PDB file of C-alpha atoms and ligand atoms in Angstrom:
ATOM      1  CA  PRO A   1     -67.176  38.731   9.381  1.00 64.00           C
ATOM      2  CA  ALA A   2     -70.039  37.095   7.499  1.00 73.00           C
ATOM      3  CA  LYS A   3     -69.340  35.020   4.431  1.00 85.00           C
ATOM      4  CA  PRO A   4     -69.720  36.981   1.196  1.00 91.00           C
ATOM      5  CA  ILE A   5     -72.991  36.504  -0.607  1.00 94.00           C
ATOM      6  CA  GLN A   6     -72.364  34.932  -3.987  1.00 96.00           C
ATOM      7  CA  ILE A   7     -74.054  36.610  -6.949  1.00 97.00           C
ATOM      8  CA  LYS A   8     -74.149  35.373 -10.539  1.00 97.00           C
ATOM      9  CA  MET A   9     -73.833  38.228 -13.009  1.00 97.00           C
ATOM     10  CA  VAL A  10     -73.709  38.187 -16.801  1.00 97.00           C
ATOM     11  CA  LEU A  11     -72.493  40.775 -19.312  1.00 97.00           C
ATOM     12  CA  LEU A  12     -74.250  40.884 -22.662  1.00 96.00           C
ATOM     13  CA  GLY A  13     -74.080  43.142 -25.695  1.00 96.00           C
ATOM     14  CA  GLU A  14     -72.796  43.415 -29.219  1.00 95.00           C
ATOM     15  CA  SER A  15     -69.216  42.532 -30.006  1.00 94.00           C
ATOM     16  CA  ALA A  16     -66.647  45.310 -29.378  1.00 95.00           C
ATOM     17  CA  VAL A  17     -68.870  47.537 -27.196  1.00 97.00           C
ATOM     18  CA  GLY A  18     -66.382  47.038 -24.333  1.00 97.00           C
ATOM     19  CA  LYS A  19     -67.831  44.299 -22.126  1.00 97.00           C
ATOM     20  CA  SER A  20     -64.473  42.677 -21.418  1.00 96.00           C
ATOM     21  CA  SER A  21     -62.854  46.067 -20.947  1.00 97.00           C
ATOM     22  CA  LEU A  22     -65.453  47.041 -18.328  1.00 98.00           C
ATOM     23  CA  VAL A  23     -64.851  43.840 -16.391  1.00 97.00           C
ATOM     24  CA  LEU A  24     -61.076  44.251 -16.672  1.00 96.00           C
ATOM     25  CA  ARG A  25     -61.318  47.838 -15.412  1.00 97.00           C
ATOM     26  CA  PHE A  26     -63.551  46.778 -12.528  1.00 97.00           C
ATOM     27  CA  VAL A  27     -61.575  43.705 -11.460  1.00 97.00           C
ATOM     28  CA  ASN A  28     -57.957  44.731 -12.224  1.00 95.00           C
ATOM     29  CA  ASP A  29     -58.284  48.498 -12.710  1.00 96.00           C
ATOM     30  CA  GLU A  30     -56.563  48.301 -16.073  1.00 95.00           C
ATOM     31  CA  PHE A  31     -57.356  49.000 -19.739  1.00 96.00           C
ATOM     32  CA  GLN A  32     -55.961  47.562 -22.965  1.00 91.00           C
ATOM     33  CA  ASP A  33     -56.294  49.521 -26.199  1.00 90.00           C
ATOM     34  CA  ASN A  34     -56.518  46.565 -28.539  1.00 83.00           C
ATOM     35  CA  LYS A  35     -58.163  43.842 -26.549  1.00 82.00           C
ATOM     36  CA  GLU A  36     -58.510  40.604 -28.447  1.00 85.00           C
ATOM     37  CA  PRO A  37     -62.137  39.410 -28.626  1.00 85.00           C
ATOM     38  CA  THR A  38     -63.529  36.987 -26.075  1.00 83.00           C
ATOM     39  CA  ILE A  39     -64.098  33.459 -27.303  1.00 83.00           C
ATOM     40  CA  GLY A  40     -67.152  31.825 -25.756  1.00 80.00           C
ATOM     41  CA  ALA A  41     -67.084  33.465 -22.346  1.00 86.00           C
ATOM     42  CA  ALA A  42     -64.663  34.547 -19.663  1.00 91.00           C
ATOM     43  CA  PHE A  43     -65.174  34.221 -15.928  1.00 95.00           C
ATOM     44  CA  LEU A  44     -63.924  36.656 -13.290  1.00 96.00           C
ATOM     45  CA  THR A  45     -64.850  37.404  -9.721  1.00 96.00           C
ATOM     46  CA  GLN A  46     -64.753  40.565  -7.671  1.00 97.00           C
ATOM     47  CA  LYS A  47     -66.014  41.525  -4.232  1.00 96.00           C
ATOM     48  CA  VAL A  48     -68.288  44.479  -3.624  1.00 95.00           C
ATOM     49  CA  ARG A  49     -68.679  45.948  -0.149  1.00 93.00           C
ATOM     50  CA  LEU A  50     -72.063  47.429   0.711  1.00 92.00           C
ATOM     51  CA  ASP A  51     -73.034  49.020   4.042  1.00 88.00           C
ATOM     52  CA  ASP A  52     -73.732  45.797   5.858  1.00 85.00           C
ATOM     53  CA  SER A  53     -72.779  42.995   3.503  1.00 91.00           C
ATOM     54  CA  VAL A  54     -70.062  41.797   1.197  1.00 94.00           C
ATOM     55  CA  LEU A  55     -71.001  40.388  -2.200  1.00 96.00           C
ATOM     56  CA  LYS A  56     -68.830  38.168  -4.327  1.00 97.00           C
ATOM     57  CA  LEU A  57     -69.762  38.800  -7.930  1.00 97.00           C
ATOM     58  CA  ASP A  58     -69.249  35.824 -10.216  1.00 97.00           C
ATOM     59  CA  ILE A  59     -69.059  37.629 -13.517  1.00 97.00           C
ATOM     60  CA  TRP A  60     -69.649  35.860 -16.823  1.00 96.00           C
ATOM     61  CA  ASP A  61     -68.298  38.005 -19.637  1.00 96.00           C
ATOM     62  CA  THR A  62     -69.869  36.609 -22.805  1.00 94.00           C
ATOM     63  CA  ALA A  63     -68.698  36.885 -26.420  1.00 91.00           C
ATOM     64  CA  GLY A  64     -70.878  39.259 -28.399  1.00 77.00           C
ATOM     65  CA  GLN A  65     -70.641  37.483 -31.733  1.00 78.00           C
ATOM     66  CA  GLU A  66     -73.871  36.116 -33.222  1.00 77.00           C
ATOM     67  CA  ARG A  67     -72.338  32.637 -33.568  1.00 79.00           C
ATOM     68  CA  PHE A  68     -72.149  32.429 -29.761  1.00 83.00           C
ATOM     69  CA  HIS A  69     -75.744  33.576 -29.249  1.00 86.00           C
ATOM     70  CA  SER A  70     -77.047  30.068 -28.577  1.00 88.00           C
ATOM     71  CA  LEU A  71     -74.690  29.802 -25.580  1.00 89.00           C
ATOM     72  CA  ALA A  72     -76.055  32.919 -23.888  1.00 92.00           C
ATOM     73  CA  PRO A  73     -78.902  31.214 -21.975  1.00 94.00           C
ATOM     74  CA  MET A  74     -76.304  29.112 -20.128  1.00 92.00           C
ATOM     75  CA  TYR A  75     -74.872  32.339 -18.741  1.00 94.00           C
ATOM     76  CA  TYR A  76     -78.045  34.281 -17.950  1.00 95.00           C
ATOM     77  CA  ARG A  77     -79.965  31.315 -16.593  1.00 93.00           C
ATOM     78  CA  ASN A  78     -79.988  31.562 -12.765  1.00 93.00           C
ATOM     79  CA  ALA A  79     -78.229  34.901 -12.942  1.00 96.00           C
ATOM     80  CA  GLN A  80     -79.334  37.543 -10.422  1.00 97.00           C
ATOM     81  CA  ALA A  81     -77.862  40.439 -12.382  1.00 98.00           C
ATOM     82  CA  ALA A  82     -77.247  41.345 -15.996  1.00 98.00           C
ATOM     83  CA  VAL A  83     -75.267  44.242 -17.436  1.00 98.00           C
ATOM     84  CA  VAL A  84     -76.294  44.937 -21.025  1.00 98.00           C
ATOM     85  CA  VAL A  85     -73.729  47.089 -22.760  1.00 98.00           C
ATOM     86  CA  TYR A  86     -73.850  49.269 -25.878  1.00 98.00           C
ATOM     87  CA  ASP A  87     -71.346  51.690 -27.387  1.00 98.00           C
ATOM     88  CA  ILE A  88     -72.526  55.338 -27.302  1.00 98.00           C
ATOM     89  CA  THR A  89     -70.702  55.940 -30.610  1.00 97.00           C
ATOM     90  CA  ARG A  90     -72.684  53.239 -32.426  1.00 97.00           C
ATOM     91  CA  ALA A  91     -76.483  53.538 -32.541  1.00 97.00           C
ATOM     92  CA  ALA A  92     -76.880  49.989 -33.857  1.00 97.00           C
ATOM     93  CA  SER A  93     -75.343  48.637 -30.670  1.00 97.00           C
ATOM     94  CA  LEU A  94     -78.255  50.105 -28.655  1.00 98.00           C
ATOM     95  CA  ASP A  95     -80.709  48.193 -30.863  1.00 98.00           C
ATOM     96  CA  LYS A  96     -78.778  45.024 -30.105  1.00 97.00           C
ATOM     97  CA  ALA A  97     -78.819  45.864 -26.386  1.00 98.00           C
ATOM     98  CA  LYS A  98     -82.599  46.275 -26.544  1.00 98.00           C
ATOM     99  CA  SER A  99     -82.964  42.857 -28.117  1.00 97.00           C
ATOM    100  CA  TRP A 100     -80.887  41.365 -25.276  1.00 97.00           C
ATOM    101  CA  VAL A 101     -83.130  43.100 -22.748  1.00 98.00           C
ATOM    102  CA  LYS A 102     -86.187  41.607 -24.467  1.00 98.00           C
ATOM    103  CA  GLU A 103     -84.660  38.140 -24.386  1.00 97.00           C
ATOM    104  CA  LEU A 104     -83.792  38.507 -20.694  1.00 97.00           C
ATOM    105  CA  GLN A 105     -87.279  39.739 -19.827  1.00 97.00           C
ATOM    106  CA  ARG A 106     -88.770  36.747 -21.634  1.00 96.00           C
ATOM    107  CA  GLN A 107     -86.343  33.999 -20.555  1.00 93.00           C
ATOM    108  CA  ALA A 108     -84.369  34.917 -17.457  1.00 88.00           C
ATOM    109  CA  ASN A 109     -85.079  35.046 -13.751  1.00 90.00           C
ATOM    110  CA  THR A 110     -88.113  37.295 -13.053  1.00 90.00           C
ATOM    111  CA  ASN A 111     -86.315  39.295 -10.344  1.00 93.00           C
ATOM    112  CA  LEU A 112     -83.183  39.724 -12.444  1.00 97.00           C
ATOM    113  CA  VAL A 113     -81.607  43.146 -11.946  1.00 98.00           C
ATOM    114  CA  ILE A 114     -80.741  44.581 -15.349  1.00 98.00           C
ATOM    115  CA  ALA A 115     -78.466  47.551 -15.993  1.00 98.00           C
ATOM    116  CA  LEU A 116     -78.240  49.217 -19.380  1.00 98.00           C
ATOM    117  CA  VAL A 117     -74.759  50.653 -19.818  1.00 98.00           C
ATOM    118  CA  GLY A 118     -73.594  53.071 -22.515  1.00 98.00           C
ATOM    119  CA  ASN A 119     -69.832  52.605 -22.761  1.00 98.00           C
ATOM    120  CA  LYS A 120     -66.994  54.616 -24.430  1.00 98.00           C
ATOM    121  CA  LEU A 121     -68.080  57.852 -22.785  1.00 97.00           C
ATOM    122  CA  ASP A 122     -64.522  59.163 -23.339  1.00 96.00           C
ATOM    123  CA  LEU A 123     -65.332  59.348 -27.077  1.00 96.00           C
ATOM    124  CA  ALA A 124     -68.407  61.536 -26.594  1.00 93.00           C
ATOM    125  CA  GLY A 125     -66.972  65.007 -26.307  1.00 81.00           C
ATOM    126  CA  PRO A 126     -65.757  67.511 -28.911  1.00 68.00           C
ATOM    127  CA  ALA A 127     -62.170  66.697 -27.871  1.00 59.00           C
ATOM    128  CA  ALA A 128     -62.597  63.188 -29.252  1.00 54.00           C
ATOM    129  CA  GLY A 129     -63.734  64.567 -32.626  1.00 54.00           C
ATOM    130  CA  ALA A 130     -60.807  66.964 -32.654  1.00 57.00           C
ATOM    131  CA  ALA A 131     -58.359  64.072 -32.281  1.00 59.00           C
ATOM    132  CA  ALA A 132     -59.553  62.773 -35.640  1.00 55.00           C
ATOM    133  CA  GLU A 133     -59.272  66.195 -37.272  1.00 59.00           C
ATOM    134  CA  SER A 134     -55.734  66.797 -36.025  1.00 64.00           C
ATOM    135  CA  ALA A 135     -54.733  63.412 -37.480  1.00 62.00           C
ATOM    136  CA  GLU A 136     -56.035  64.460 -40.943  1.00 61.00           C
ATOM    137  CA  GLY A 137     -53.397  64.346 -43.638  1.00 63.00           C
ATOM    138  CA  ASP A 138     -51.523  61.638 -41.768  1.00 67.00           C
ATOM    139  CA  GLY A 139     -53.112  58.811 -43.755  1.00 65.00           C
ATOM    140  CA  GLU A 140     -52.980  55.861 -41.398  1.00 65.00           C
ATOM    141  CA  ALA A 141     -53.395  57.822 -38.174  1.00 59.00           C
ATOM    142  CA  ALA A 142     -56.381  59.653 -39.633  1.00 56.00           C
ATOM    143  CA  GLU A 143     -57.946  56.376 -40.690  1.00 58.00           C
ATOM    144  CA  ALA A 144     -57.501  54.841 -37.260  1.00 55.00           C
ATOM    145  CA  ALA A 145     -58.881  57.949 -35.577  1.00 53.00           C
ATOM    146  CA  GLU A 146     -61.806  57.994 -37.990  1.00 53.00           C
ATOM    147  CA  ALA A 147     -62.621  54.372 -37.176  1.00 54.00           C
ATOM    148  CA  THR A 148     -63.066  55.110 -33.490  1.00 53.00           C
ATOM    149  CA  GLU A 149     -62.231  58.461 -31.938  1.00 51.00           C
ATOM    150  CA  GLY A 150     -63.638  60.497 -34.818  1.00 57.00           C
ATOM    151  CA  ARG A 151     -67.140  59.140 -34.619  1.00 72.00           C
ATOM    152  CA  GLY A 152     -68.307  60.899 -31.481  1.00 93.00           C
ATOM    153  CA  ARG A 153     -71.567  60.299 -29.675  1.00 96.00           C
ATOM    154  CA  GLN A 154     -74.405  58.750 -31.670  1.00 96.00           C
ATOM    155  CA  VAL A 155     -76.709  57.816 -28.809  1.00 97.00           C
ATOM    156  CA  GLN A 156     -77.951  60.621 -26.554  1.00 97.00           C
ATOM    157  CA  ALA A 157     -78.011  59.725 -22.878  1.00 98.00           C
ATOM    158  CA  GLU A 158     -81.603  60.951 -22.553  1.00 98.00           C
ATOM    159  CA  THR A 159     -82.801  58.607 -25.298  1.00 97.00           C
ATOM    160  CA  ALA A 160     -81.260  55.584 -23.623  1.00 98.00           C
ATOM    161  CA  ARG A 161     -82.332  56.712 -20.149  1.00 98.00           C
ATOM    162  CA  ALA A 162     -85.960  57.107 -21.244  1.00 98.00           C
ATOM    163  CA  TYR A 163     -85.932  53.574 -22.649  1.00 98.00           C
ATOM    164  CA  ALA A 164     -84.284  52.200 -19.490  1.00 98.00           C
ATOM    165  CA  GLU A 165     -86.825  53.921 -17.227  1.00 98.00           C
ATOM    166  CA  GLU A 166     -89.724  52.613 -19.264  1.00 98.00           C
ATOM    167  CA  GLN A 167     -88.298  49.081 -18.947  1.00 98.00           C
ATOM    168  CA  GLY A 168     -87.360  49.343 -15.262  1.00 97.00           C
ATOM    169  CA  LEU A 169     -83.603  49.064 -15.872  1.00 98.00           C
ATOM    170  CA  LEU A 170     -80.736  50.848 -14.189  1.00 98.00           C
ATOM    171  CA  PHE A 171     -78.972  53.194 -16.583  1.00 98.00           C
ATOM    172  CA  LEU A 172     -75.382  54.426 -16.510  1.00 98.00           C
ATOM    173  CA  GLU A 173     -72.775  55.700 -18.930  1.00 98.00           C
ATOM    174  CA  THR A 174     -69.201  54.506 -18.535  1.00 98.00           C
ATOM    175  CA  SER A 175     -65.717  54.610 -19.930  1.00 98.00           C
ATOM    176  CA  ALA A 176     -63.661  51.477 -19.441  1.00 98.00           C
ATOM    177  CA  LYS A 177     -60.772  53.577 -20.719  1.00 97.00           C
ATOM    178  CA  THR A 178     -60.880  56.323 -18.064  1.00 98.00           C
ATOM    179  CA  GLY A 179     -62.742  54.271 -15.472  1.00 98.00           C
ATOM    180  CA  GLU A 180     -65.630  56.747 -15.284  1.00 98.00           C
ATOM    181  CA  GLY A 181     -68.829  55.134 -14.013  1.00 98.00           C
ATOM    182  CA  VAL A 182     -67.370  51.622 -13.842  1.00 98.00           C
ATOM    183  CA  VAL A 183     -67.320  50.967 -10.096  1.00 97.00           C
ATOM    184  CA  GLU A 184     -70.646  52.830  -9.859  1.00 98.00           C
ATOM    185  CA  THR A 185     -72.212  50.430 -12.344  1.00 98.00           C
ATOM    186  CA  PHE A 186     -71.330  47.316 -10.368  1.00 98.00           C
ATOM    187  CA  THR A 187     -72.174  48.987  -7.041  1.00 97.00           C
ATOM    188  CA  GLU A 188     -75.567  50.247  -8.263  1.00 97.00           C
ATOM    189  CA  VAL A 189     -76.435  46.765  -9.487  1.00 97.00           C
ATOM    190  CA  ALA A 190     -75.334  45.248  -6.167  1.00 96.00           C
ATOM    191  CA  LYS A 191     -77.475  47.734  -4.221  1.00 96.00           C
ATOM    192  CA  LYS A 192     -80.562  46.854  -6.236  1.00 96.00           C
ATOM    193  CA  LEU A 193     -80.257  43.106  -5.611  1.00 95.00           C
ATOM    194  CA  ASP A 194     -82.793  41.594  -3.266  1.00 79.00           C
ATOM    195  CA  LEU A 195     -80.442  39.805  -0.880  1.00 80.00           C
ATOM    196  CA  ALA A 196     -83.102  38.416   1.419  1.00 64.00           C
TER     197      ALA A 196
HETATM  198  P1  LIG B 201     -66.255  43.333 -26.070  1.00 66.32           P
HETATM  199  O1  LIG B 201     -66.211  42.595 -27.372  1.00 66.32           O
HETATM  200  O2  LIG B 201     -67.620  43.923 -25.833  1.00 66.32           O
HETATM  201  O3  LIG B 201     -65.760  42.526 -24.918  1.00 66.32           O
HETATM  202  O4  LIG B 201     -65.292  44.620 -26.241  1.00 66.32           O
HETATM  203  P2  LIG B 201     -63.759  44.766 -25.769  1.00 66.32           P
HETATM  204  O5  LIG B 201     -63.700  44.973 -24.303  1.00 66.32           O
HETATM  205  O6  LIG B 201     -62.958  43.660 -26.346  1.00 66.32           O
HETATM  206  O7  LIG B 201     -63.407  46.165 -26.444  1.00 66.32           O
HETATM  207  C1  LIG B 201     -63.470  46.340 -27.868  1.00 66.32           C
HETATM  208  C2  LIG B 201     -62.547  47.499 -28.261  1.00 66.32           C
HETATM  209  O8  LIG B 201     -63.051  48.726 -27.724  1.00 66.32           O
HETATM  210  C3  LIG B 201     -61.116  47.345 -27.734  1.00 66.32           C
HETATM  211  O9  LIG B 201     -60.229  47.825 -28.700  1.00 66.32           O
HETATM  212  C4  LIG B 201     -61.094  48.230 -26.499  1.00 66.32           C
HETATM  213  O10 LIG B 201     -59.805  48.732 -26.224  1.00 66.32           O
HETATM  214  C5  LIG B 201     -62.067  49.350 -26.911  1.00 66.32           C
HETATM  215  N1  LIG B 201     -62.774  49.927 -25.752  1.00 66.32           N
HETATM  216  C6  LIG B 201     -63.454  49.274 -24.782  1.00 66.32           C
HETATM  217  N2  LIG B 201     -63.968  50.119 -23.893  1.00 66.32           N
HETATM  218  C7  LIG B 201     -63.611  51.364 -24.298  1.00 66.32           C
HETATM  219  C8  LIG B 201     -63.843  52.688 -23.774  1.00 66.32           C
HETATM  220  O11 LIG B 201     -64.499  52.915 -22.745  1.00 66.32           O
HETATM  221  N3  LIG B 201     -63.311  53.729 -24.495  1.00 66.32           N
HETATM  222  C9  LIG B 201     -62.587  53.540 -25.631  1.00 66.32           C
HETATM  223  N4  LIG B 201     -62.115  54.615 -26.244  1.00 66.32           N
HETATM  224  N5  LIG B 201     -62.360  52.315 -26.139  1.00 66.32           N
HETATM  225  C10 LIG B 201     -62.852  51.241 -25.490  1.00 66.32           C
HETATM  226 MG1  LIG B 202     -65.210  40.532 -24.836  1.00 66.32          MG
END
């Protein structure tokens, strides 16, 4: 069997959108409810099998905090793929994702494959809103639900997709929690790479 083709990939996006959780789901097929934030960056690898090749993804999972912004070029420089993540329950996180896309288009590799990913799809539906309502009256539980589950979708898929199409990006929605769309994201990116 041929040696796997090594690919450098970077994850970017605002803090707490679920970058680390997506990587953890993809690499270890697990999810942690209260993941502690990434400091600097984390590095993980995972293989992806395509029809006639095997890729080894070297994944740089960056910290989203503004104070680490100056480190980002180290991770996207020479990268062949970038996954820019936002949280579908927080509109502001899409604005931040767009600013990352702009920076990548200006500074990174010209044939960089970029995927825009809307994460926390499990919080989109009416069931998620109902979880918050049923917790009402139970002070702390209601507060916790309100902070996350109660918010529901703020970014419509069509809005994000239209932007992604206009910019030539892949677009997917995911849930690191349920696993929906996660393998697809990394596979779609791998398929779009020019391996020649
Ligand atoms: P990062 O800062 O972008 O790396 O975000 P983390 O992966 O640390 O996730 C931030 C918080 O969001 C954590 O509490 C995660 O458990 C939670 N989280 C991440 N992905 C999802 C998801 O798909 N659904 C839900 N409900 N929560 C998520
Ligand atoms: Mg992280």
